[in-house]
Amino acid sequence: MLKPVANLFKALCSNAHPGGIAHAVSVGLLLGLMPKNNLLWYLVFVFCLFVRFNRAMYLLMILFSSAIAVAFDPLFDRLGYAFLTIPSLANFFGWLLDIPFVAFTKFNNTVVCGSLLAGLLLYVPVNVLARVLLKVWRRYAVPVLRRTPIVKALGKLPFFAAIADSVQG
């Protein structure tokens, strides 16, 4: 159970490529914002398991953004309604509903559509922000953490040794 946490800290503190972590943050946010009761969520979730990025950060971001997504449901509802009622797309949405199993994605639900659009719109800014924060974390926070007596003391305890080793380098 502690190994994924240790791997996450090791990725955050090491020279691992920041793109994988930033991608995990962005996709985790996208999935965390979406309601979980539709086929679209499960398809994206399973598809992302085949993509190469930090899985611990991916799952952590899904949990974190799922906790805050409920507060944004009214915004997602308005955004989804505005998109689904575009007159020029009405025939396209009708055609999609005629395809078997597409209705199980619930793309025509305003909250599902709005949260998917919000996640897609936020993907690039969150990815850039995650890369910047990761560089700041590695440049300034990690050297300070390595010198703290708490990290050194935790490194001596067997339970926390894996996490402390990842921070200490």
PDB file of C-alpha atoms in Angstrom:
ATOM      1  CA  MET A   1       0.000   0.000   0.000  1.00  0.00           C
ATOM      2  CA  LEU A   2       2.870   2.343   0.696  1.00  0.00           C
ATOM      3  CA  LYS A   3       4.690   1.558  -2.563  1.00  0.00           C
ATOM      4  CA  PRO A   4       2.421   3.739  -4.806  1.00  0.00           C
ATOM      5  CA  VAL A   5       2.860   6.680  -2.426  1.00  0.00           C
ATOM      6  CA  ALA A   6       6.618   6.158  -2.424  1.00  0.00           C
ATOM      7  CA  ASN A   7       6.626   5.963  -6.234  1.00  0.00           C
ATOM      8  CA  LEU A   8       4.639   9.207  -6.410  1.00  0.00           C
ATOM      9  CA  PHE A   9       7.123  11.021  -4.166  1.00  0.00           C
ATOM     10  CA  LYS A  10      10.010   9.519  -6.106  1.00  0.00           C
ATOM     11  CA  ALA A  11       8.541  10.830  -9.379  1.00  0.00           C
ATOM     12  CA  LEU A  12       7.909  14.252  -7.878  1.00  0.00           C
ATOM     13  CA  CYS A  13      11.421  14.531  -6.470  1.00  0.00           C
ATOM     14  CA  SER A  14      13.514  12.814  -9.128  1.00  0.00           C
ATOM     15  CA  ASN A  15      14.446  13.738 -12.647  1.00  0.00           C
ATOM     16  CA  ALA A  16      11.460  11.850 -14.066  1.00  0.00           C
ATOM     17  CA  HIS A  17       9.975  13.559 -17.086  1.00  0.00           C
ATOM     18  CA  PRO A  18       7.539  16.251 -15.907  1.00  0.00           C
ATOM     19  CA  GLY A  19       5.285  15.668 -18.913  1.00  0.00           C
ATOM     20  CA  GLY A  20       4.075  12.323 -17.575  1.00  0.00           C
ATOM     21  CA  ILE A  21       3.126  13.814 -14.242  1.00  0.00           C
ATOM     22  CA  ALA A  22       1.493  16.865 -15.837  1.00  0.00           C
ATOM     23  CA  HIS A  23      -0.483  14.638 -18.198  1.00  0.00           C
ATOM     24  CA  ALA A  24      -1.651  12.520 -15.258  1.00  0.00           C
ATOM     25  CA  VAL A  25      -2.807  15.660 -13.435  1.00  0.00           C
ATOM     26  CA  SER A  26      -4.699  16.926 -16.484  1.00  0.00           C
ATOM     27  CA  VAL A  27      -6.409  13.641 -17.341  1.00  0.00           C
ATOM     28  CA  GLY A  28      -7.177  12.980 -13.677  1.00  0.00           C
ATOM     29  CA  LEU A  29      -8.862  16.382 -13.489  1.00  0.00           C
ATOM     30  CA  LEU A  30     -10.855  15.650 -16.640  1.00  0.00           C
ATOM     31  CA  LEU A  31     -12.142  12.360 -15.250  1.00  0.00           C
ATOM     32  CA  GLY A  32     -12.669  13.708 -11.766  1.00  0.00           C
ATOM     33  CA  LEU A  33     -14.956  16.454 -13.030  1.00  0.00           C
ATOM     34  CA  MET A  34     -17.170  14.035 -14.968  1.00  0.00           C
ATOM     35  CA  PRO A  35     -20.014  12.093 -13.321  1.00  0.00           C
ATOM     36  CA  LYS A  36     -19.093   8.431 -12.893  1.00  0.00           C
ATOM     37  CA  ASN A  37     -22.418   6.883 -13.910  1.00  0.00           C
ATOM     38  CA  ASN A  38     -21.902   6.740 -17.663  1.00  0.00           C
ATOM     39  CA  LEU A  39     -20.061   4.654 -20.216  1.00  0.00           C
ATOM     40  CA  LEU A  40     -18.020   7.621 -21.426  1.00  0.00           C
ATOM     41  CA  TRP A  41     -16.254   7.917 -18.055  1.00  0.00           C
ATOM     42  CA  TYR A  42     -15.357   4.224 -18.005  1.00  0.00           C
ATOM     43  CA  LEU A  43     -14.124   4.274 -21.606  1.00  0.00           C
ATOM     44  CA  VAL A  44     -11.817   7.229 -20.944  1.00  0.00           C
ATOM     45  CA  PHE A  45     -10.651   5.716 -17.638  1.00  0.00           C
ATOM     46  CA  VAL A  46      -9.728   2.367 -19.204  1.00  0.00           C
ATOM     47  CA  PHE A  47      -8.175   4.010 -22.268  1.00  0.00           C
ATOM     48  CA  CYS A  48      -5.964   6.126 -20.019  1.00  0.00           C
ATOM     49  CA  LEU A  49      -4.678   3.035 -18.241  1.00  0.00           C
ATOM     50  CA  PHE A  50      -2.904   2.137 -21.500  1.00  0.00           C
ATOM     51  CA  VAL A  51      -1.212   5.539 -21.709  1.00  0.00           C
ATOM     52  CA  ARG A  52       2.168   6.008 -20.109  1.00  0.00           C
ATOM     53  CA  PHE A  53       2.083   8.425 -17.182  1.00  0.00           C
ATOM     54  CA  ASN A  54       2.219   8.441 -13.393  1.00  0.00           C
ATOM     55  CA  ARG A  55      -0.725   6.288 -12.280  1.00  0.00           C
ATOM     56  CA  ALA A  56      -0.538   7.353  -8.639  1.00  0.00           C
ATOM     57  CA  MET A  57      -0.925  11.030  -9.566  1.00  0.00           C
ATOM     58  CA  TYR A  58      -3.686  10.083 -12.020  1.00  0.00           C
ATOM     59  CA  LEU A  59      -5.735   8.344  -9.332  1.00  0.00           C
ATOM     60  CA  LEU A  60      -4.979  11.051  -6.762  1.00  0.00           C
ATOM     61  CA  MET A  61      -6.235  13.762  -9.120  1.00  0.00           C
ATOM     62  CA  ILE A  62      -9.378  11.779  -9.915  1.00  0.00           C
ATOM     63  CA  LEU A  63     -10.140  11.563  -6.189  1.00  0.00           C
ATOM     64  CA  PHE A  64      -9.319  15.212  -5.510  1.00  0.00           C
ATOM     65  CA  SER A  65     -11.236  16.662  -8.447  1.00  0.00           C
ATOM     66  CA  SER A  66     -14.203  14.342  -7.801  1.00  0.00           C
ATOM     67  CA  ALA A  67     -14.483  15.851  -4.340  1.00  0.00           C
ATOM     68  CA  ILE A  68     -14.706  19.397  -5.677  1.00  0.00           C
ATOM     69  CA  ALA A  69     -16.673  18.671  -8.879  1.00  0.00           C
ATOM     70  CA  VAL A  70     -20.030  18.671  -7.108  1.00  0.00           C
ATOM     71  CA  ALA A  71     -19.639  22.371  -6.351  1.00  0.00           C
ATOM     72  CA  PHE A  72     -19.290  23.092 -10.075  1.00  0.00           C
ATOM     73  CA  ASP A  73     -22.283  21.043 -11.290  1.00  0.00           C
ATOM     74  CA  PRO A  74     -24.473  24.134 -11.883  1.00  0.00           C
ATOM     75  CA  LEU A  75     -21.727  25.593 -14.074  1.00  0.00           C
ATOM     76  CA  PHE A  76     -21.340  22.295 -15.942  1.00  0.00           C
ATOM     77  CA  ASP A  77     -25.119  22.156 -16.428  1.00  0.00           C
ATOM     78  CA  ARG A  78     -25.190  25.613 -18.031  1.00  0.00           C
ATOM     79  CA  LEU A  79     -22.146  24.886 -20.184  1.00  0.00           C
ATOM     80  CA  GLY A  80     -23.543  21.544 -21.347  1.00  0.00           C
ATOM     81  CA  TYR A  81     -26.956  23.032 -22.074  1.00  0.00           C
ATOM     82  CA  ALA A  82     -25.394  25.841 -24.121  1.00  0.00           C
ATOM     83  CA  PHE A  83     -23.398  23.306 -26.157  1.00  0.00           C
ATOM     84  CA  LEU A  84     -26.186  20.757 -26.617  1.00  0.00           C
ATOM     85  CA  THR A  85     -28.666  23.396 -27.801  1.00  0.00           C
ATOM     86  CA  ILE A  86     -26.509  24.749 -30.621  1.00  0.00           C
ATOM     87  CA  PRO A  87     -28.977  24.584 -33.547  1.00  0.00           C
ATOM     88  CA  SER A  88     -26.377  23.594 -36.145  1.00  0.00           C
ATOM     89  CA  LEU A  89     -25.404  20.504 -34.102  1.00  0.00           C
ATOM     90  CA  ALA A  90     -28.960  19.242 -33.490  1.00  0.00           C
ATOM     91  CA  ASN A  91     -28.918  16.814 -36.446  1.00  0.00           C
ATOM     92  CA  PHE A  92     -25.492  15.498 -35.409  1.00  0.00           C
ATOM     93  CA  PHE A  93     -26.632  14.828 -31.840  1.00  0.00           C
ATOM     94  CA  GLY A  94     -29.785  13.129 -33.150  1.00  0.00           C
ATOM     95  CA  TRP A  95     -27.657  10.931 -35.410  1.00  0.00           C
ATOM     96  CA  LEU A  96     -25.404  10.013 -32.456  1.00  0.00           C
ATOM     97  CA  LEU A  97     -28.396   8.944 -30.387  1.00  0.00           C
ATOM     98  CA  ASP A  98     -29.487   6.596 -33.187  1.00  0.00           C
ATOM     99  CA  ILE A  99     -26.203   4.668 -32.956  1.00  0.00           C
ATOM    100  CA  PRO A 100     -26.506   1.634 -30.637  1.00  0.00           C
ATOM    101  CA  PHE A 101     -24.780   1.975 -27.245  1.00  0.00           C
ATOM    102  CA  VAL A 102     -23.859   5.636 -27.758  1.00  0.00           C
ATOM    103  CA  ALA A 103     -26.757   6.645 -25.524  1.00  0.00           C
ATOM    104  CA  PHE A 104     -25.027   4.782 -22.661  1.00  0.00           C
ATOM    105  CA  THR A 105     -22.313   7.445 -22.729  1.00  0.00           C
ATOM    106  CA  LYS A 106     -24.984   9.952 -21.635  1.00  0.00           C
ATOM    107  CA  PHE A 107     -23.330  12.641 -23.753  1.00  0.00           C
ATOM    108  CA  ASN A 108     -26.762  14.268 -24.031  1.00  0.00           C
ATOM    109  CA  ASN A 109     -26.866  14.849 -20.261  1.00  0.00           C
ATOM    110  CA  THR A 110     -26.048  18.524 -19.707  1.00  0.00           C
ATOM    111  CA  VAL A 111     -23.846  17.881 -16.656  1.00  0.00           C
ATOM    112  CA  VAL A 112     -21.877  15.107 -18.400  1.00  0.00           C
ATOM    113  CA  CYS A 113     -21.412  17.196 -21.542  1.00  0.00           C
ATOM    114  CA  GLY A 114     -20.540  20.349 -19.600  1.00  0.00           C
ATOM    115  CA  SER A 115     -18.033  18.613 -17.342  1.00  0.00           C
ATOM    116  CA  LEU A 116     -16.393  16.929 -20.341  1.00  0.00           C
ATOM    117  CA  LEU A 117     -16.132  20.275 -22.131  1.00  0.00           C
ATOM    118  CA  ALA A 118     -14.755  21.952 -18.990  1.00  0.00           C
ATOM    119  CA  GLY A 119     -12.176  19.196 -18.558  1.00  0.00           C
ATOM    120  CA  LEU A 120     -11.120  19.479 -22.194  1.00  0.00           C
ATOM    121  CA  LEU A 121     -10.893  23.273 -21.955  1.00  0.00           C
ATOM    122  CA  LEU A 122      -8.851  23.045 -18.746  1.00  0.00           C
ATOM    123  CA  TYR A 123      -6.509  20.328 -20.045  1.00  0.00           C
ATOM    124  CA  VAL A 124      -3.819  22.568 -21.544  1.00  0.00           C
ATOM    125  CA  PRO A 125      -3.778  25.261 -18.806  1.00  0.00           C
ATOM    126  CA  VAL A 126      -3.671  22.608 -16.050  1.00  0.00           C
ATOM    127  CA  ASN A 127      -0.923  20.730 -17.897  1.00  0.00           C
ATOM    128  CA  VAL A 128       1.207  23.886 -18.177  1.00  0.00           C
ATOM    129  CA  LEU A 129       0.511  24.836 -14.555  1.00  0.00           C
ATOM    130  CA  ALA A 130       1.441  21.332 -13.354  1.00  0.00           C
ATOM    131  CA  ARG A 131       4.745  21.487 -15.250  1.00  0.00           C
ATOM    132  CA  VAL A 132       5.580  24.881 -13.759  1.00  0.00           C
ATOM    133  CA  LEU A 133       4.648  23.792 -10.227  1.00  0.00           C
ATOM    134  CA  LEU A 134       6.659  20.605 -10.609  1.00  0.00           C
ATOM    135  CA  LYS A 135       9.750  22.560 -11.661  1.00  0.00           C
ATOM    136  CA  VAL A 136       9.307  24.912  -8.696  1.00  0.00           C
ATOM    137  CA  TRP A 137       8.804  21.922  -6.371  1.00  0.00           C
ATOM    138  CA  ARG A 138      11.955  20.229  -7.615  1.00  0.00           C
ATOM    139  CA  ARG A 139      14.099  23.357  -7.606  1.00  0.00           C
ATOM    140  CA  TYR A 140      13.099  24.905  -4.264  1.00  0.00           C
ATOM    141  CA  ALA A 141      11.060  22.560  -2.050  1.00  0.00           C
ATOM    142  CA  VAL A 142      12.948  19.276  -2.452  1.00  0.00           C
ATOM    143  CA  PRO A 143      16.363  20.631  -1.362  1.00  0.00           C
ATOM    144  CA  VAL A 144      14.757  22.192   1.721  1.00  0.00           C
ATOM    145  CA  LEU A 145      12.880  18.974   2.558  1.00  0.00           C
ATOM    146  CA  ARG A 146      16.044  16.905   2.262  1.00  0.00           C
ATOM    147  CA  ARG A 147      17.710  18.963   4.996  1.00  0.00           C
ATOM    148  CA  THR A 148      14.833  18.866   7.484  1.00  0.00           C
ATOM    149  CA  PRO A 149      15.226  16.732  10.586  1.00  0.00           C
ATOM    150  CA  ILE A 150      11.717  15.306  10.139  1.00  0.00           C
ATOM    151  CA  VAL A 151      12.550  13.699   6.793  1.00  0.00           C
ATOM    152  CA  LYS A 152      15.830  12.405   8.202  1.00  0.00           C
ATOM    153  CA  ALA A 153      14.050  10.954  11.237  1.00  0.00           C
ATOM    154  CA  LEU A 154      11.277   9.398   9.145  1.00  0.00           C
ATOM    155  CA  GLY A 155      13.921   7.832   6.930  1.00  0.00           C
ATOM    156  CA  LYS A 156      15.098   5.779   9.886  1.00  0.00           C
ATOM    157  CA  LEU A 157      11.639   4.294  10.509  1.00  0.00           C
ATOM    158  CA  PRO A 158      10.985   1.176   8.409  1.00  0.00           C
ATOM    159  CA  PHE A 159       7.397   2.173   7.637  1.00  0.00           C
ATOM    160  CA  PHE A 160       8.343   5.539   6.130  1.00  0.00           C
ATOM    161  CA  ALA A 161      11.758   4.589   4.749  1.00  0.00           C
ATOM    162  CA  ALA A 162      10.562   4.255   1.152  1.00  0.00           C
ATOM    163  CA  ILE A 163       8.990   7.720   1.134  1.00  0.00           C
ATOM    164  CA  ALA A 164      11.907   9.349   2.940  1.00  0.00           C
ATOM    165  CA  ASP A 165      14.401   7.724   0.545  1.00  0.00           C
ATOM    166  CA  SER A 166      12.531   9.191  -2.426  1.00  0.00           C
ATOM    167  CA  VAL A 167      12.702  12.687  -0.945  1.00  0.00           C
ATOM    168  CA  GLN A 168      16.308  12.319   0.190  1.00  0.00           C
ATOM    169  CA  GLY A 169      17.425  11.198  -3.262  1.00  0.00           C
TER     170      GLY A 169
END
